[in-house]
C-alpha cells in the first residue's frame, strides 16, 4: 500500500525534489580532508547514459514501461521533465520509473530543458517515429565541446524525414498519409553514441529494414537495443559496428533493468588506486571496464574479479606512469580521461594523455595543477609529470567528469580542499558524498553561508 502511494507520486514531484535538492547544492561547496585511506564495499548505481536514452525509448511504446535501477540524478530529473512536457506520465518509486507515453501528444521539447541536457535531444527519434512530427531545439555547445547533431539529422533524413533547422529549432516531419519512416542504409561518419541511439530508436517503428554502419559499440547502445527488443523491436548486432533493425508496427510495455554505470565504477576504482586502498565495487559488468582495468594494471594496481559482477582493487607498491588515448568503445572512454589524469598526476614518471573524442576536454588540468600536479597541455594532448604528492586547494569543477577528477585528487591531497561544482557532480554520481563517506573519506557539504561553523572536527 505504502509502495503504491510512492509509485503514485507524479514526476512533477521529481521536479520539486530537484528544486529542493539542487538549489541549495548550487550554493554549496564540498570540503574534503585528505589524504584518505578508503576501505569497504560500494554499490554501483545504474548507468546514467543508459537511463537517459531508455527514458526516451519509452516514448516509442503506447503501454506503460517500468525502468529499474534508474539513478537519482539531476539529469534524470531534467529528462523526466522533458517527457512530461511531451505528454508522458511518469511515476517514481526510488530507483524505479513507470513511464506511460500512451497520451504522447506534444511533439515539441522545451528549449529551457534541452539546453540543460543534451541527451534530451535524442528523444527526437522516438517522437518522430510515434507522432510523425518532432520539434526539438538544437542543444547547443557545452563545456567539453561544440557537439553538433548533424549525424542525427542526416540519419533521420535518410529514414525519409523532412528536416529543417530554423531559429535554433530542428523541425522534423514525415510526409505522406502513413506517417511512417522508411528503412534505409545509414553510414555514420563517426560512431556517435547519441546518433546511433536516436536512429536505432527511430528505425524500430519504420517500414522495412534499416542498417546502421559504423555504429557506436558502447554498452549503453547495446542496453538500449535490449530494452527495445524487450518492447518488441527487431534489432540485431547492437554492440557491434553494424546494427540491423527490422521495423515493427508498434512496441509494447516492458519491465527492464538497466546496466550498472561503468563510469561510476571506474571512478571508484581510481579512488581506490589514488588513495592506496582496498575497496570492492559491485554490481559491475567487468567486460565493460576492460580498457580502464588494463590501464589501472599498467600503473601497478591489482584488480581481482571476485564474483561475476564484483571487482576488488588492491593497492600497488609504486604507481607508475602510463599513456592514455581516448577512443570510442572498446577503447579507453573519454568520460574516464579526467578522472584517470588525476591518478596519473601522482604516478612516478611521465604519462601522455590524448583526448580524441571531444575538442575541449582538458579544463581540469589547470585545477589539478593548482593542487600541485605538473601537467602541460597542448591542444588535446597533455603530458603529466608525476609528483610525489598533491596538496589541497580551493578548486572549481567545470563539468561532470572534470569535477570527479578534482574529488579524486582531493582524496589523495594533503589538507583541506574546497570544491565548488556540486551541481555538475549531481548530474552523474548518485549519492557520491554518502558513498565516499561510507568508504571512510572525510568530506562535508557546506552551505557557504554557514561556512564559519564547520571545522574538520565536525566531519
Ligand atoms: C555520449 C555520452 C557521453 C560520452 C560520449 C562519448 C550520453 C548521454 N552521453 O554523448 O557521456 O562522453 O557519448 O562516449 O550517453 N558528433 C558530431 N555530430 C553528431 C554527433 C556527435 O560531430 O551529430 C561528435 C561530437 O561532437 C563528439 C563525438 O562526435 O566530438 C562523440 O560524440 P557522441 O558519441 O555523439 O557523444 P554523445 O552521444 O553526445
Coordinates of N, CA and C in Angstrom, one line a residue, residues 241-404:
X241 N 29.7 -3.0 -34.9 CA 29.7 -1.8 -35.8 C 28.5 -1.8 -36.7
X242 N 27.8 -2.9 -36.9 CA 26.7 -2.9 -37.8 C 25.4 -3.3 -37.1
X243 N 24.4 -2.4 -37.1 CA 23.2 -2.8 -36.4 C 22.1 -2.8 -37.5
X244 N 21.3 -3.9 -37.4 CA 20.2 -4.1 -38.4 C 18.9 -4.1 -37.6
X245 N 18.0 -3.2 -38.1 CA 16.7 -3.0 -37.4 C 15.6 -3.3 -38.4
X246 N 14.8 -4.3 -38.0 CA 13.7 -4.6 -38.9 C 12.4 -4.0 -38.3
X247 N 11.8 -3.0 -38.9 CA 10.7 -2.2 -38.3 C 9.5 -3.1 -38.0
X248 N 8.8 -2.7 -36.9 CA 7.6 -3.3 -36.5 C 6.5 -2.2 -36.3
X249 N 5.2 -2.6 -36.4 CA 4.2 -1.6 -36.4 C 4.1 -0.9 -35.0
X250 N 4.3 -1.6 -33.9 CA 4.2 -0.9 -32.6 C 5.1 -1.6 -31.5
X251 N 5.4 -0.9 -30.5 CA 6.1 -1.5 -29.4 C 5.2 -1.5 -28.1
X252 N 5.5 -2.5 -27.3 CA 4.6 -2.7 -26.1 C 5.2 -2.4 -24.8
X253 N 4.5 -2.6 -23.7 CA 5.0 -2.4 -22.3 C 6.3 -3.2 -22.1
X254 N 7.0 -2.8 -21.0 CA 8.2 -3.5 -20.7 C 8.5 -3.3 -19.2
X255 N 9.3 -4.3 -18.6 CA 9.8 -4.1 -17.3 C 11.3 -4.4 -17.4
X256 N 12.1 -3.4 -17.3 CA 13.5 -3.6 -17.7 C 14.5 -3.0 -16.7
X257 N 15.6 -3.7 -16.4 CA 16.6 -3.2 -15.5 C 17.8 -2.8 -16.3
X258 N 18.3 -1.6 -16.1 CA 19.4 -1.1 -16.9 C 20.7 -1.5 -16.3
X259 N 21.8 -1.4 -17.1 CA 23.1 -1.9 -16.7 C 23.7 -1.0 -15.6
X260 N 24.7 -1.6 -14.9 CA 25.5 -0.7 -13.9 C 26.3 0.3 -14.7
X261 N 26.6 1.4 -14.0 CA 27.3 2.5 -14.5 C 28.8 2.3 -14.6
X262 N 29.4 2.0 -15.8 CA 30.8 1.7 -15.9 C 31.7 2.9 -15.6
X263 N 31.1 4.1 -15.8 CA 32.0 5.3 -15.5 C 32.0 5.5 -14.0
X264 N 30.9 5.4 -13.3 CA 30.9 5.5 -11.8 C 31.9 4.4 -11.3
X265 N 31.7 3.2 -11.8 CA 32.6 2.1 -11.3 C 34.1 2.4 -11.5
X266 N 34.4 2.9 -12.7 CA 35.8 3.3 -13.0 C 36.3 4.4 -12.1
X267 N 35.4 5.3 -11.7 CA 35.8 6.4 -10.8 C 36.1 5.8 -9.5
X268 N 35.3 4.9 -9.0 CA 35.6 4.3 -7.6 C 36.9 3.4 -7.7
X269 N 37.1 2.8 -8.8 CA 38.4 2.0 -8.9 C 39.6 3.0 -8.8
X270 N 39.5 4.1 -9.4 CA 40.5 5.1 -9.4 C 40.6 5.7 -7.9
X271 N 39.5 5.9 -7.3 CA 39.5 6.3 -5.9 C 40.4 5.4 -5.0
X272 N 40.2 4.0 -5.3 CA 41.0 3.1 -4.6 C 42.5 3.2 -4.9
X273 N 42.8 3.3 -6.2 CA 44.2 3.4 -6.7 C 44.9 4.7 -6.1
X274 N 44.2 5.8 -6.2 CA 44.9 7.1 -5.8 C 45.1 7.2 -4.3
X275 N 44.3 6.4 -3.5 CA 44.4 6.5 -2.1 C 45.1 5.3 -1.5
X276 N 45.7 4.4 -2.4 CA 46.4 3.2 -2.0 C 45.4 2.3 -1.1
X277 N 44.2 2.2 -1.5 CA 43.2 1.5 -0.7 C 42.7 0.2 -1.3
X278 N 42.1 -0.6 -0.5 CA 41.5 -1.8 -1.0 C 40.0 -1.6 -0.9
X279 N 39.3 -1.6 -2.0 CA 37.8 -1.5 -2.0 C 37.2 -2.5 -3.0
X280 N 36.0 -2.8 -2.7 CA 35.2 -3.7 -3.6 C 34.0 -3.0 -4.2
X281 N 33.8 -3.1 -5.5 CA 32.7 -2.5 -6.1 C 31.8 -3.5 -6.8
X282 N 30.5 -3.3 -6.6 CA 29.5 -4.2 -7.3 C 28.1 -3.5 -7.3
X283 N 27.2 -3.8 -8.2 CA 27.4 -4.7 -9.3 C 28.1 -4.0 -10.5
X284 N 28.9 -4.7 -11.2 CA 29.6 -4.2 -12.4 C 29.5 -5.3 -13.5
X285 N 29.7 -4.9 -14.7 CA 29.9 -5.8 -15.8 C 31.4 -5.7 -16.1
X286 N 32.3 -6.6 -15.6 CA 33.8 -6.3 -15.8 C 34.2 -6.1 -17.2
X287 N 33.5 -6.8 -18.2 CA 33.9 -6.6 -19.6 C 33.8 -5.1 -20.0
X288 N 32.8 -4.4 -19.4 CA 32.6 -3.0 -19.8 C 33.7 -2.1 -19.4
X289 N 34.5 -2.7 -18.4 CA 35.6 -1.9 -17.8 C 37.0 -2.3 -18.3
X290 N 37.0 -3.1 -19.4 CA 38.3 -3.7 -19.8 C 39.4 -2.7 -20.0
X291 N 39.1 -1.7 -20.7 CA 40.2 -0.7 -21.1 C 40.7 0.0 -19.8
X292 N 39.7 0.3 -18.9 CA 40.1 1.0 -17.7 C 40.9 0.1 -16.7
X293 N 40.5 -1.1 -16.6 CA 41.2 -2.1 -15.8 C 42.6 -2.3 -16.3
X294 N 42.7 -2.4 -17.6 CA 44.0 -2.6 -18.2 C 45.0 -1.5 -17.9
X295 N 44.5 -0.2 -18.0 CA 45.3 0.9 -17.7 C 45.6 1.0 -16.2
X296 N 44.7 0.6 -15.3 CA 45.0 0.6 -13.9 C 46.0 -0.5 -13.6
X297 N 46.0 -1.6 -14.3 CA 47.0 -2.6 -14.1 C 48.4 -2.1 -14.6
X298 N 48.4 -1.3 -15.6 CA 49.6 -0.7 -16.1 C 50.3 0.2 -15.1
X299 N 49.4 0.9 -14.3 CA 50.0 1.8 -13.3 C 50.5 1.1 -12.1
X300 N 50.1 -0.2 -12.0 CA 50.7 -1.0 -10.9 C 49.7 -1.5 -9.8
X301 N 48.4 -1.3 -10.0 CA 47.4 -1.8 -9.0 C 46.9 -3.1 -9.4
X302 N 46.5 -3.9 -8.5 CA 45.9 -5.2 -8.8 C 44.4 -5.1 -8.7
X303 N 43.8 -5.8 -9.7 CA 42.3 -5.8 -9.7 C 41.9 -7.3 -9.8
X304 N 41.1 -7.7 -8.9 CA 40.6 -9.1 -8.9 C 39.1 -9.1 -9.1
X305 N 38.7 -10.0 -10.0 CA 37.3 -10.2 -10.2 C 36.8 -11.2 -9.2
X306 N 36.0 -10.8 -8.2 CA 35.7 -11.6 -7.1 C 34.5 -12.6 -7.5
X307 N 33.5 -11.9 -8.0 CA 32.3 -12.7 -8.5 C 32.1 -12.2 -9.9
X308 N 31.1 -12.8 -10.5 CA 30.8 -12.4 -11.9 C 30.6 -10.9 -12.1
X309 N 30.1 -10.3 -10.9 CA 29.7 -8.9 -11.0 C 30.4 -8.0 -10.0
X310 N 31.5 -8.5 -9.5 CA 32.2 -7.6 -8.5 C 33.7 -7.6 -8.7
X311 N 34.3 -6.4 -8.4 CA 35.7 -6.2 -8.6 C 36.3 -5.7 -7.3
X312 N 37.5 -6.2 -7.0 CA 38.2 -5.7 -5.8 C 39.5 -5.1 -6.3
X313 N 39.9 -3.9 -5.8 CA 41.1 -3.2 -6.2 C 42.0 -3.3 -5.0
X314 N 43.3 -3.7 -5.2 CA 44.3 -3.8 -4.2 C 45.4 -2.8 -4.5
X315 N 45.9 -2.1 -3.4 CA 46.9 -1.1 -3.7 C 48.2 -1.6 -4.3
X316 N 48.8 -0.8 -5.2 CA 50.1 -1.2 -5.8 C 51.2 -0.6 -4.9
X317 N 52.4 -1.2 -5.0 CA 53.5 -0.7 -4.2 C 53.9 0.7 -4.7
X318 N 54.2 0.8 -6.0 CA 54.6 2.1 -6.6 C 53.7 2.3 -7.8
X319 N 53.1 3.5 -7.9 CA 52.3 3.8 -9.0 C 53.2 4.3 -10.1
X320 N 53.1 3.7 -11.3 CA 53.9 4.0 -12.4 C 53.1 4.7 -13.5
X321 N 53.8 5.5 -14.4 CA 53.2 6.3 -15.4 C 52.6 5.3 -16.5
X322 N 51.7 5.8 -17.3 CA 51.2 5.1 -18.5 C 50.6 6.1 -19.4
X323 N 50.3 5.7 -20.6 CA 49.7 6.6 -21.6 C 48.3 6.3 -21.9
X324 N 47.5 7.3 -22.1 CA 46.1 7.2 -22.3 C 45.7 7.9 -23.7
X325 N 44.9 7.2 -24.4 CA 44.4 7.8 -25.7 C 42.9 7.5 -25.7
X326 N 42.1 8.5 -25.6 CA 40.6 8.2 -25.6 C 40.1 7.7 -27.0
X327 N 39.2 6.8 -27.0 CA 38.6 6.3 -28.2 C 37.2 5.8 -28.0
X328 N 36.4 5.7 -29.0 CA 35.1 5.1 -28.9 C 35.3 3.7 -28.3
X329 N 34.2 3.1 -27.6 CA 34.3 1.8 -27.1 C 34.6 0.8 -28.2
X330 N 35.5 -0.2 -27.9 CA 36.0 -0.6 -26.7 C 37.3 0.0 -26.2
X331 N 37.6 1.2 -26.8 CA 38.8 1.9 -26.4 C 38.6 2.6 -25.1
X332 N 39.6 3.3 -24.6 CA 39.6 4.0 -23.3 C 38.5 5.1 -23.4
X333 N 37.5 5.1 -22.4 CA 36.4 6.1 -22.5 C 36.8 7.5 -22.2
X334 N 36.3 8.4 -23.1 CA 36.6 9.8 -22.8 C 36.1 10.3 -21.5
X335 N 35.0 9.7 -21.0 CA 34.4 10.1 -19.7 C 35.4 9.7 -18.5
X336 N 36.3 8.8 -18.8 CA 37.3 8.4 -17.7 C 38.6 9.2 -17.8
X337 N 38.7 10.0 -18.9 CA 40.0 10.7 -19.1 C 40.4 11.6 -18.0
X338 N 39.5 12.5 -17.6 CA 39.9 13.4 -16.5 C 40.1 12.7 -15.2
X339 N 39.2 11.8 -14.7 CA 39.5 11.0 -13.5 C 40.8 10.3 -13.6
X340 N 41.1 9.7 -14.7 CA 42.4 9.0 -14.8 C 43.6 9.9 -14.7
X341 N 43.4 11.1 -15.3 CA 44.6 12.0 -15.2 C 44.9 12.4 -13.8
X342 N 43.8 12.5 -13.0 CA 44.1 12.8 -11.5 C 45.0 11.7 -11.0
X343 N 44.8 10.5 -11.3 CA 45.6 9.4 -10.8 C 47.0 9.5 -11.4
X344 N 47.1 9.7 -12.7 CA 48.5 9.8 -13.3 C 49.3 11.0 -12.7
X345 N 48.6 12.0 -12.2 CA 49.4 13.1 -11.6 C 50.2 12.7 -10.4
X346 N 49.9 11.5 -9.8 CA 50.8 11.0 -8.7 C 51.5 9.7 -9.1
X347 N 51.5 9.4 -10.3 CA 52.3 8.2 -10.8 C 53.7 8.6 -11.2
X348 N 54.7 7.8 -10.7 CA 56.1 8.3 -11.0 C 56.4 8.2 -12.5
X349 N 57.1 9.2 -13.0 CA 57.4 9.2 -14.4 C 56.4 10.1 -15.2
X350 N 56.6 10.0 -16.5 CA 55.8 10.9 -17.4 C 54.8 10.1 -18.2
X351 N 53.5 10.6 -18.1 CA 52.4 10.0 -18.8 C 51.9 10.9 -19.9
X352 N 51.4 10.3 -21.0 CA 50.8 11.2 -22.0 C 49.3 10.8 -22.1
X353 N 48.5 11.9 -22.2 CA 47.1 11.7 -22.3 C 46.6 12.5 -23.6
X354 N 45.9 11.7 -24.5 CA 45.4 12.3 -25.7 C 43.9 12.2 -25.7
X355 N 43.2 13.3 -25.9 CA 41.8 13.3 -26.0 C 41.4 13.3 -27.5
X356 N 40.7 12.3 -28.0 CA 40.4 12.3 -29.4 C 38.9 12.5 -29.6
X357 N 38.0 12.3 -28.6 CA 36.6 12.3 -28.8 C 36.0 13.7 -28.8
X358 N 36.4 14.5 -27.8 CA 35.9 15.9 -27.7 C 37.0 16.9 -27.8
X359 N 36.7 18.1 -28.3 CA 37.7 19.0 -28.6 C 38.2 19.9 -27.4
X360 N 37.4 19.9 -26.3 CA 37.7 20.9 -25.3 C 37.5 20.2 -23.9
X361 N 38.3 19.1 -23.7 CA 38.1 18.3 -22.5 C 39.4 18.3 -21.7
X362 N 40.0 19.4 -21.5 CA 41.2 19.4 -20.7 C 41.1 20.5 -19.6
X363 N 39.9 20.9 -19.3 CA 39.7 22.1 -18.4 C 40.0 21.7 -16.9
X364 N 40.1 20.4 -16.6 CA 40.5 20.1 -15.3 C 42.0 20.3 -15.0
X365 N 42.8 20.4 -16.1 CA 44.3 20.5 -15.9 C 44.7 21.6 -15.0
X366 N 44.2 22.8 -15.3 CA 44.6 24.0 -14.5 C 44.3 23.8 -13.1
X367 N 43.1 23.2 -12.8 CA 42.7 23.0 -11.4 C 43.6 21.9 -10.7
X368 N 43.9 20.8 -11.5 CA 44.8 19.8 -10.9 C 46.2 20.4 -10.6
X369 N 46.6 21.3 -11.5 CA 47.9 22.0 -11.3 C 47.9 22.9 -10.0
X370 N 46.7 23.4 -9.8 CA 46.6 24.2 -8.5 C 46.8 23.4 -7.3
X371 N 46.5 22.1 -7.5 CA 46.7 21.1 -6.3 C 48.1 20.5 -6.3
X372 N 49.0 21.1 -7.1 CA 50.4 20.6 -7.1 C 50.8 19.7 -8.2
X373 N 49.8 19.3 -9.1 CA 50.1 18.4 -10.2 C 51.0 19.2 -11.2
X374 N 51.7 18.4 -12.0 CA 52.6 19.0 -13.0 C 52.2 18.5 -14.4
X375 N 51.3 19.2 -15.0 CA 50.7 18.8 -16.3 C 50.8 20.0 -17.3
X376 N 51.3 19.6 -18.4 CA 51.4 20.6 -19.5 C 50.4 20.2 -20.6
X377 N 49.7 21.2 -21.2 CA 48.7 20.8 -22.2 C 49.0 21.6 -23.5
X378 N 48.9 20.8 -24.6 CA 49.0 21.5 -25.9 C 47.8 20.9 -26.7
X379 N 46.8 21.8 -27.0 CA 45.6 21.3 -27.7 C 45.0 20.2 -26.9
X380 N 44.8 19.0 -27.5 CA 44.1 17.9 -26.8 C 45.1 16.9 -26.3
X381 N 46.3 17.3 -26.1 CA 47.3 16.4 -25.6 C 47.9 16.9 -24.3
X382 N 48.1 16.1 -23.4 CA 48.7 16.5 -22.1 C 49.8 15.6 -21.7
X383 N 50.9 16.2 -21.2 CA 52.0 15.5 -20.6 C 51.9 15.6 -19.1
X384 N 51.8 14.5 -18.4 CA 51.6 14.5 -16.9 C 53.0 14.0 -16.3
X385 N 53.6 14.9 -15.6 CA 54.8 14.5 -14.9 C 54.4 14.2 -13.5
X386 N 54.6 13.0 -13.1 CA 54.1 12.6 -11.8 C 54.8 13.3 -10.7
X387 N 54.0 13.7 -9.6 CA 54.6 14.3 -8.4 C 54.4 13.4 -7.3
X388 N 55.3 13.5 -6.2 CA 55.1 12.6 -5.1 C 53.8 12.7 -4.3
X389 N 53.3 14.0 -4.2 CA 52.0 14.2 -3.6 C 51.3 15.4 -4.0
X390 N 50.0 15.5 -3.9 CA 49.2 16.6 -4.2 C 49.0 17.4 -2.9
X391 N 48.7 18.7 -3.1 CA 48.3 19.5 -1.9 C 47.0 20.1 -2.1
X392 N 46.2 20.1 -1.0 CA 44.8 20.6 -1.1 C 44.7 22.1 -1.5
X393 N 43.7 22.5 -2.2 CA 43.5 23.9 -2.6 C 42.0 24.1 -2.9
X394 N 41.6 25.4 -2.9 CA 40.2 25.6 -3.4 C 40.2 25.4 -4.9
X395 N 39.2 24.6 -5.4 CA 39.2 24.3 -6.8 C 37.7 24.4 -7.3
X396 N 37.6 24.5 -8.6 CA 36.2 24.7 -9.3 C 36.1 23.6 -10.4
X397 N 35.0 22.8 -10.3 CA 34.7 21.9 -11.4 C 34.0 22.5 -12.5
X398 N 34.4 22.3 -13.7 CA 33.8 22.9 -14.9 C 32.8 22.1 -15.6
X399 N 32.9 20.8 -15.4 CA 31.9 19.9 -16.0 C 31.9 18.6 -15.1
X400 N 31.0 17.7 -15.5 CA 30.8 16.5 -14.6 C 32.1 15.7 -14.4
X401 N 32.8 15.3 -15.4 CA 34.0 14.4 -15.2 C 35.2 15.2 -14.7
X402 N 35.3 16.4 -15.1 CA 36.3 17.3 -14.5 C 36.2 17.4 -13.0
X403 N 34.9 17.5 -12.6 CA 34.6 17.6 -11.1 C 35.0 16.3 -10.4
X404 N 34.7 15.1 -11.1 CA 35.1 13.8 -10.5 C 36.6 13.8 -10.3

